[in-house]
Short mmCIF file of N, CA and C in Angstrom, two decimals:
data_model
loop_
_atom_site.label_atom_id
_atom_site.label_comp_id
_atom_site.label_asym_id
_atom_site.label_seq_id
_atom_site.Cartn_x
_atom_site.Cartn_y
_atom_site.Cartn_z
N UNK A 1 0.83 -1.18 0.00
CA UNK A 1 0.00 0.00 0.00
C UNK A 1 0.88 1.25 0.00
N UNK A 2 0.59 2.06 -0.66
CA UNK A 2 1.34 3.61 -0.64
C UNK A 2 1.34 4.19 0.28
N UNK A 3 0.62 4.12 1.24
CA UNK A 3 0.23 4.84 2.84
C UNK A 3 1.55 4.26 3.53
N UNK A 4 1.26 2.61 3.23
CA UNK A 4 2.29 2.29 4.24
C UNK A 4 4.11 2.51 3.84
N UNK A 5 4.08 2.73 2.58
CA UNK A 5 5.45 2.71 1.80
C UNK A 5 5.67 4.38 2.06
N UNK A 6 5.03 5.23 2.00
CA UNK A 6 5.48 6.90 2.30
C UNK A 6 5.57 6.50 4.15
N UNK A 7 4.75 6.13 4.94
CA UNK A 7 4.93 6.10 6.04
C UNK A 7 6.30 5.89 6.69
N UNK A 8 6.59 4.51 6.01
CA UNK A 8 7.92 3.93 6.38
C UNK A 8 9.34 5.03 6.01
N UNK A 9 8.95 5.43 4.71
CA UNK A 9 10.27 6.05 4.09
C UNK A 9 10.25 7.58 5.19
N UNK A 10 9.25 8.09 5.33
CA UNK A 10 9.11 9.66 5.69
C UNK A 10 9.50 9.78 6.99
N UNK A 11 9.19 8.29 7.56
CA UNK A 11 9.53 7.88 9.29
C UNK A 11 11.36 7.74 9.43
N UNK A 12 11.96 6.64 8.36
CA UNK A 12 13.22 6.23 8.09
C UNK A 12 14.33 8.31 7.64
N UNK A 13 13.93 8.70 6.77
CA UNK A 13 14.13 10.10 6.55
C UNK A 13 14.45 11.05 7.50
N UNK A 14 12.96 11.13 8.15
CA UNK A 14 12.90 12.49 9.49
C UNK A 14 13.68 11.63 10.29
N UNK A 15 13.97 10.74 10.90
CA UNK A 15 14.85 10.14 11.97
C UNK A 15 15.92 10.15 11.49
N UNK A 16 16.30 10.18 10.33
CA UNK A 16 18.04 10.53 10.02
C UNK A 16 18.29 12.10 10.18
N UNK A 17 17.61 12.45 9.81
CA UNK A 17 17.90 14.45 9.36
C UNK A 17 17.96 14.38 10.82
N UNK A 18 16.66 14.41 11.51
CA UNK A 18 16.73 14.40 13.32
C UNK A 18 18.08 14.00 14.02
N UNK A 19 18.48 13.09 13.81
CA UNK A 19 19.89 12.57 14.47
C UNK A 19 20.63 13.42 13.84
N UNK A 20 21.35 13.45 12.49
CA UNK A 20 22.21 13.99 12.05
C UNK A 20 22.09 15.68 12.36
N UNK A 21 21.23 16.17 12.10
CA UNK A 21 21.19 17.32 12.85
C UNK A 21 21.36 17.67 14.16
N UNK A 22 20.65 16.69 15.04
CA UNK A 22 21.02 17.25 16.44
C UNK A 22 22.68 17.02 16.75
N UNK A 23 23.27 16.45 16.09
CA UNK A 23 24.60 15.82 16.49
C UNK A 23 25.80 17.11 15.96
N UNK A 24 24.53 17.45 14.45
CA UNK A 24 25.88 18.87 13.51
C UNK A 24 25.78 19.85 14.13
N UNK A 25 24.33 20.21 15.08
CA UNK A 25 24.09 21.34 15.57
C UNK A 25 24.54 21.79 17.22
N UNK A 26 25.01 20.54 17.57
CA UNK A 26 25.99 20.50 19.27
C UNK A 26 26.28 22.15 19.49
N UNK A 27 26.56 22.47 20.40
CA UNK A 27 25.37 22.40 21.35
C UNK A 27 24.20 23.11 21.77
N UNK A 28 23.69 23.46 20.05
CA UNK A 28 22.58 23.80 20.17
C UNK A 28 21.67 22.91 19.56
N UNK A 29 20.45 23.40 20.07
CA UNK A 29 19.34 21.62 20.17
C UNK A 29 18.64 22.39 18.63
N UNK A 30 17.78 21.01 18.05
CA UNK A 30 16.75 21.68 17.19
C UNK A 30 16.08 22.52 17.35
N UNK A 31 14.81 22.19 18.95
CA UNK A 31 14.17 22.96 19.18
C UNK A 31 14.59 24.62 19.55
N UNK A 32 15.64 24.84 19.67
CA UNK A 32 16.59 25.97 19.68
C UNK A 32 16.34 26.94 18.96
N UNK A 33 16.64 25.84 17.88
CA UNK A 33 16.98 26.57 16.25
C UNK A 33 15.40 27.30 15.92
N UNK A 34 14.60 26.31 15.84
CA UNK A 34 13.28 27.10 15.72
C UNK A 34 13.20 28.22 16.75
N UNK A 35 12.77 27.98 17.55
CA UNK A 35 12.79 29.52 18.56
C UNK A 35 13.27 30.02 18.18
N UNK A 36 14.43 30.42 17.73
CA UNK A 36 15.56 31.53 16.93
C UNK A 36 15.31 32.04 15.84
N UNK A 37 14.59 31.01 15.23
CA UNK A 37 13.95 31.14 13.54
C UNK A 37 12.90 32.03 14.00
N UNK A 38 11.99 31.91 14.87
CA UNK A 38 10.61 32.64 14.90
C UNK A 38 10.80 34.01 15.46
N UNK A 39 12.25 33.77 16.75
CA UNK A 39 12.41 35.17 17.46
C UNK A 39 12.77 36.27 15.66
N UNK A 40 13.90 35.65 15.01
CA UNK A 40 14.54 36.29 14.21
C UNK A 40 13.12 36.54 12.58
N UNK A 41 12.36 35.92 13.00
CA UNK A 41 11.13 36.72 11.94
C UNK A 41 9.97 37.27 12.57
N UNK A 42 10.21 37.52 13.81
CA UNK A 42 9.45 38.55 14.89
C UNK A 42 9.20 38.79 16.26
N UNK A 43 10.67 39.16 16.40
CA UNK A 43 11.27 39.43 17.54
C UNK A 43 10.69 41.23 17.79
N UNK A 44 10.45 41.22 19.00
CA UNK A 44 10.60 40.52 20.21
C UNK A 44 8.90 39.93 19.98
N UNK A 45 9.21 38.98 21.41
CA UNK A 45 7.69 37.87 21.61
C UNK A 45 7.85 37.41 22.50
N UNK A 46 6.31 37.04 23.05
CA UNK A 46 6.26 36.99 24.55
C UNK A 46 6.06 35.30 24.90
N UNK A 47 6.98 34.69 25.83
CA UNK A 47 7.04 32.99 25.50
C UNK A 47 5.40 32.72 25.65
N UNK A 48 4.67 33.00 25.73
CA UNK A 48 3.50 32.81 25.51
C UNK A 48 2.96 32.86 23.80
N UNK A 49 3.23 33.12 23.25
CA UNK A 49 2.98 33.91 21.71
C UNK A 49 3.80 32.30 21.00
N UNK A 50 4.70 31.48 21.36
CA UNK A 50 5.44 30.54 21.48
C UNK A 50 4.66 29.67 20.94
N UNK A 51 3.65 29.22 22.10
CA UNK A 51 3.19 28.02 22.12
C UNK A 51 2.35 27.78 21.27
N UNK A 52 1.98 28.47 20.14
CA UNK A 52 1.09 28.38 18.92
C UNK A 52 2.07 27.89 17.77
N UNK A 53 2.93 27.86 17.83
CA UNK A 53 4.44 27.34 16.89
C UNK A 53 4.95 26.26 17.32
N UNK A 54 5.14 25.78 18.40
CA UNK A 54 6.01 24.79 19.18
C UNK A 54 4.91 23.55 19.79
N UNK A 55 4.02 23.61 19.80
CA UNK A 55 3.17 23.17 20.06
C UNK A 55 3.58 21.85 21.68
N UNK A 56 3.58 22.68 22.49
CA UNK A 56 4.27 22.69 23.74
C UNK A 56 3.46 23.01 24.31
N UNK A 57 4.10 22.66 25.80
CA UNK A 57 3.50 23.44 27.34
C UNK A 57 4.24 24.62 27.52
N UNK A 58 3.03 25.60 28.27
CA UNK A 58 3.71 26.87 28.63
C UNK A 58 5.26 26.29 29.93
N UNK A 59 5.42 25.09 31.01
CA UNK A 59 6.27 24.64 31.31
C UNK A 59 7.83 24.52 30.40
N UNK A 60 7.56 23.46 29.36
CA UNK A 60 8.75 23.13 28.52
C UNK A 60 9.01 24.34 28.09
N UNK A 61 8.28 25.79 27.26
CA UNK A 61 8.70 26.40 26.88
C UNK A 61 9.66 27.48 27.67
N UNK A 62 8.98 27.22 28.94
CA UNK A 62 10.17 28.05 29.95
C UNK A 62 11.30 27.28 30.38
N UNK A 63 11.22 26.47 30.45
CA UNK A 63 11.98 25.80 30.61
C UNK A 63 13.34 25.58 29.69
N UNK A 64 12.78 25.51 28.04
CA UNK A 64 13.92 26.08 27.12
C UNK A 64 14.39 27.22 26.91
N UNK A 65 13.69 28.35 27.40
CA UNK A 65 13.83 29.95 27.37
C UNK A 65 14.73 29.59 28.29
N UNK A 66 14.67 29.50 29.65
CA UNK A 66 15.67 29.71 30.73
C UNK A 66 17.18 28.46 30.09
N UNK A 67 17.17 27.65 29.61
CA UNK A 67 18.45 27.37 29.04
C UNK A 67 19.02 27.90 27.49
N UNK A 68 17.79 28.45 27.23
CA UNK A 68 18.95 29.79 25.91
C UNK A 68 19.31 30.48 26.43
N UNK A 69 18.80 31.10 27.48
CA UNK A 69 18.86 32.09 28.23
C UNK A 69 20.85 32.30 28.77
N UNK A 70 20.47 30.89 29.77
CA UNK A 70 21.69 30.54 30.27
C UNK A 70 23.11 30.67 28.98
N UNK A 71 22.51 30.21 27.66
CA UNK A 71 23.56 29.71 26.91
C UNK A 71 23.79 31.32 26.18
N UNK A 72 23.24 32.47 26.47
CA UNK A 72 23.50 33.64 25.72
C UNK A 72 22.73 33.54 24.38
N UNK A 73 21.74 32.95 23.95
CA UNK A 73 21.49 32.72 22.67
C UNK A 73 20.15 33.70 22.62
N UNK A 74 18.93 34.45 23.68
CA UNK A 74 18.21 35.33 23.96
C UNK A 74 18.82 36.13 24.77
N UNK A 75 17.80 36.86 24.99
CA UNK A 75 17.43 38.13 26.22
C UNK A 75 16.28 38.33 26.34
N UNK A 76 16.08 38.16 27.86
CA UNK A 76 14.73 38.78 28.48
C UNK A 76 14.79 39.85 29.06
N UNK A 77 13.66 40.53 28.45
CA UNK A 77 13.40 41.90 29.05
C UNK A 77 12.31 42.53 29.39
N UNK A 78 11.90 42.96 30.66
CA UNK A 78 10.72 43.33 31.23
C UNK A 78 10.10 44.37 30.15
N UNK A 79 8.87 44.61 30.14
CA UNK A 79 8.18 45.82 29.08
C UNK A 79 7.76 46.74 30.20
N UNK A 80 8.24 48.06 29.55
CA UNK A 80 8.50 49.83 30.78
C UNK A 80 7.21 50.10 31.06
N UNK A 81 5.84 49.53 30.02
CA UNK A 81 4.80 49.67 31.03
C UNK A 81 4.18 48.72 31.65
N UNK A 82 4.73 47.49 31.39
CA UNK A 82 3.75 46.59 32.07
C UNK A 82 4.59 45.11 32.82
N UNK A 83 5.24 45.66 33.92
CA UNK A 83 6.37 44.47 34.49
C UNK A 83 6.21 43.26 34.37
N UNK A 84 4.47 42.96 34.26
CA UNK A 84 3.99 41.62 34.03
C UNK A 84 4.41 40.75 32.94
N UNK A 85 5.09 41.99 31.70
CA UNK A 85 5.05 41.06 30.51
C UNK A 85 6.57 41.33 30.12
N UNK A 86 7.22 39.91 30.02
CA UNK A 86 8.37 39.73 29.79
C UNK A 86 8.68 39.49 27.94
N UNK A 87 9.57 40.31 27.44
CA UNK A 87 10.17 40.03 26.02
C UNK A 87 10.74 39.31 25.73
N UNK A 88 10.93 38.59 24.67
CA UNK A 88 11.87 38.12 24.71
C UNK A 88 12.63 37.87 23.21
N UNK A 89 14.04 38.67 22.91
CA UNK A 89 14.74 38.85 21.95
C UNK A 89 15.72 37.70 21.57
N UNK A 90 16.67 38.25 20.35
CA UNK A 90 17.91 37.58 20.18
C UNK A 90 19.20 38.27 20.53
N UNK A 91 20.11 37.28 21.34
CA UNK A 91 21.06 38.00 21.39
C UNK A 91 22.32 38.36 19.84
N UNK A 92 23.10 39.06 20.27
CA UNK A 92 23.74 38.85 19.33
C UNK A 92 24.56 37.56 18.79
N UNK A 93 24.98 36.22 19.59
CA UNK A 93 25.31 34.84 20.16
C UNK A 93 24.51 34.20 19.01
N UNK A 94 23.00 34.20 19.67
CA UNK A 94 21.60 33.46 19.21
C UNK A 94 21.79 33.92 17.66
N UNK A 95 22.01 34.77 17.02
CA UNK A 95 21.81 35.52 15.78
C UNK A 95 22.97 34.75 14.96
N UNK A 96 24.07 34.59 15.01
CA UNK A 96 25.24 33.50 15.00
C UNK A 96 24.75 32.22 14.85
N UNK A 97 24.75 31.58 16.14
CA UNK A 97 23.81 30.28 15.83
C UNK A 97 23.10 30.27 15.34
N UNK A 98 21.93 31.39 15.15
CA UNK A 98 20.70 30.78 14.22
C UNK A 98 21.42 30.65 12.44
N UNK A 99 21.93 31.43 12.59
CA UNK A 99 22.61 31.48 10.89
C UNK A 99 23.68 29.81 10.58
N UNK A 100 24.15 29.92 11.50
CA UNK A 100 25.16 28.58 11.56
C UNK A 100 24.23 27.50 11.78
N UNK A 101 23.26 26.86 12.63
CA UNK A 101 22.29 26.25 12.27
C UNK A 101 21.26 25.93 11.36
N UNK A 102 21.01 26.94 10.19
CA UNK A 102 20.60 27.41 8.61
C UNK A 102 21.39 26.85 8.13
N UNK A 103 22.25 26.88 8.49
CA UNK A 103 23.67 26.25 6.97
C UNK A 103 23.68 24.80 7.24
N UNK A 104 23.73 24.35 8.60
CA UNK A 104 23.71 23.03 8.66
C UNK A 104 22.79 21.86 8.26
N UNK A 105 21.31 22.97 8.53
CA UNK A 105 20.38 21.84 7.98
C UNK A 105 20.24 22.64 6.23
N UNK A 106 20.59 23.34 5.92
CA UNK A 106 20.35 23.43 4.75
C UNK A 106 21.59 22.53 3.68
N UNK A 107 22.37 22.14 4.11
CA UNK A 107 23.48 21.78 3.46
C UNK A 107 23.20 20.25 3.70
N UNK A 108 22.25 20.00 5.09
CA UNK A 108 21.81 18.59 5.04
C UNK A 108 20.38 18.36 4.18
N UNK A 109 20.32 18.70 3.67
CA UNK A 109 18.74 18.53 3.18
C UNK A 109 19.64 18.39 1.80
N UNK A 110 20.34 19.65 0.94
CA UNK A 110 21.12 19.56 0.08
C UNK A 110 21.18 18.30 -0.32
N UNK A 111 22.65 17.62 0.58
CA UNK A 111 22.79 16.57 0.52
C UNK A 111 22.27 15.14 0.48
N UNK A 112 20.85 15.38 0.69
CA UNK A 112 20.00 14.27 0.75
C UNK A 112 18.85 14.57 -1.04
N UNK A 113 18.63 15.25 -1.13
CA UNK A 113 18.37 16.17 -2.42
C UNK A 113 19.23 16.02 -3.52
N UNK A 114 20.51 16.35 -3.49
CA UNK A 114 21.33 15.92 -4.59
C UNK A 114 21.49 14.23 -5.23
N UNK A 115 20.66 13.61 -4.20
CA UNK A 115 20.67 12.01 -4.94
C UNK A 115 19.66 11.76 -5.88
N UNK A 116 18.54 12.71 -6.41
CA UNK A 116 17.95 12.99 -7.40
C UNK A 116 18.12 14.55 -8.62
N UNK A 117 17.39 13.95 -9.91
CA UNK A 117 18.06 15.31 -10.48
C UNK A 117 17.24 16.14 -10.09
N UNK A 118 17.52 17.65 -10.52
CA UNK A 118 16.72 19.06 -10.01
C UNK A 118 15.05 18.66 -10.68
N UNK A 119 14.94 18.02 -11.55
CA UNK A 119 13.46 18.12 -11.82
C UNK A 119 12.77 17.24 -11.09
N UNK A 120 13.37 15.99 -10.53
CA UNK A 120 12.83 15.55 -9.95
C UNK A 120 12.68 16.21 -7.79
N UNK A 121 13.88 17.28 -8.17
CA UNK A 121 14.00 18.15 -6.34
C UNK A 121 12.58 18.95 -6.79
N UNK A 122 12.21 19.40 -8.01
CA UNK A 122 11.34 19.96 -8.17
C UNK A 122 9.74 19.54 -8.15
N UNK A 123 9.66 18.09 -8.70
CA UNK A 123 8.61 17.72 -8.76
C UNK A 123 8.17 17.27 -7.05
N UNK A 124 9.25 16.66 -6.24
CA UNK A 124 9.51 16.73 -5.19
C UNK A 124 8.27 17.53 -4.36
N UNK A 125 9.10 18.79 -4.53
CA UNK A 125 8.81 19.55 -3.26
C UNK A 125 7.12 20.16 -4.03
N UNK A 126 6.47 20.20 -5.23
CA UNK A 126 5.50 20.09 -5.75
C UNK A 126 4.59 19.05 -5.16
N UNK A 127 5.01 17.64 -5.25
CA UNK A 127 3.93 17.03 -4.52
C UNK A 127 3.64 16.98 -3.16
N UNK A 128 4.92 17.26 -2.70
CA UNK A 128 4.86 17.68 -1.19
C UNK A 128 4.16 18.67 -0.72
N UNK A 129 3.93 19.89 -1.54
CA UNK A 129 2.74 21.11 -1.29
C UNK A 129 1.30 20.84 -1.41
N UNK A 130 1.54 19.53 -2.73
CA UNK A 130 -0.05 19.16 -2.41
C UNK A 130 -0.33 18.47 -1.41
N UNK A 131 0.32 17.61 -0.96
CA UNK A 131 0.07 17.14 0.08
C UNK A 131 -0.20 17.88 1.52
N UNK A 132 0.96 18.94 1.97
CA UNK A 132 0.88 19.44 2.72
C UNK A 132 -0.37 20.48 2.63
N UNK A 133 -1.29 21.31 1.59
CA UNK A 133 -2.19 21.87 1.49
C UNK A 133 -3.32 21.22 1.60
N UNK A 134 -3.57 19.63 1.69
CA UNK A 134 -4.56 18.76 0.81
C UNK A 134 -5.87 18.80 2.46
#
């Protein structure tokens, strides 16, 4: 069945990129990288604003804020009118990594991509939109 033959391959796939990435991206995690991706296309945001992307607990997500935090890769910063609501940016660190983490999975995807020709990277990522829109 085709269900079960995309299942297997898409399962076999994401578990390689997954490993191989978390291993190129030491010692910053995947989930990292996204946060960084979202701070860096609309920064600042409040870890609440988060959990519609990450699809997480408001817990885990503090929980990874306070170890970017630690690692210099954000900044939190109170808002001047309302102490209640905390920001939260990129540092200059985080801005580094996020770019150096771009190259890694982009150069891994590359590489998994270059074992077909471009029309077929093309037809590719075509049926993949229908799918993903369907």
């Amino acid at each position: 069945m085709v269900s079960d033959d995309f299942t297997r391959l898409w399962t076999k796939l994401s578990r390689e990129w997954r490993i191989n990435l978390e291993q190129s991206l030491a010692p910053l995690t995947e989930g990292q990288l996204n946060v960084l991706e979202l701070l860096l296309d609309s920064q600042p945001m409040k870890p609440s604003d988060l959990i519609q992307f990450l699809s997480t607990t408001p817990a885990a997500i503090t929980t990874l804020l306070d170890r970017m935090e630690r690692n210099e890769l954000i900044v939190r910063t109170r808002d001047d009118n309302d102490r209640r609501i905390v920001w939260i940016s990129v540092s200059d660190k985080g801005k580094t990594e996020a770019e150096r983490g771009r190259h890694i999975r982009s150069s891994m995807i590359e590489q998994s991509l270059d074992r077909i020709s471009i029309h077929n990277q093309q037809l590719l990522v075509y049926l993949l939109g229908k799918v993903a829109n369907a």
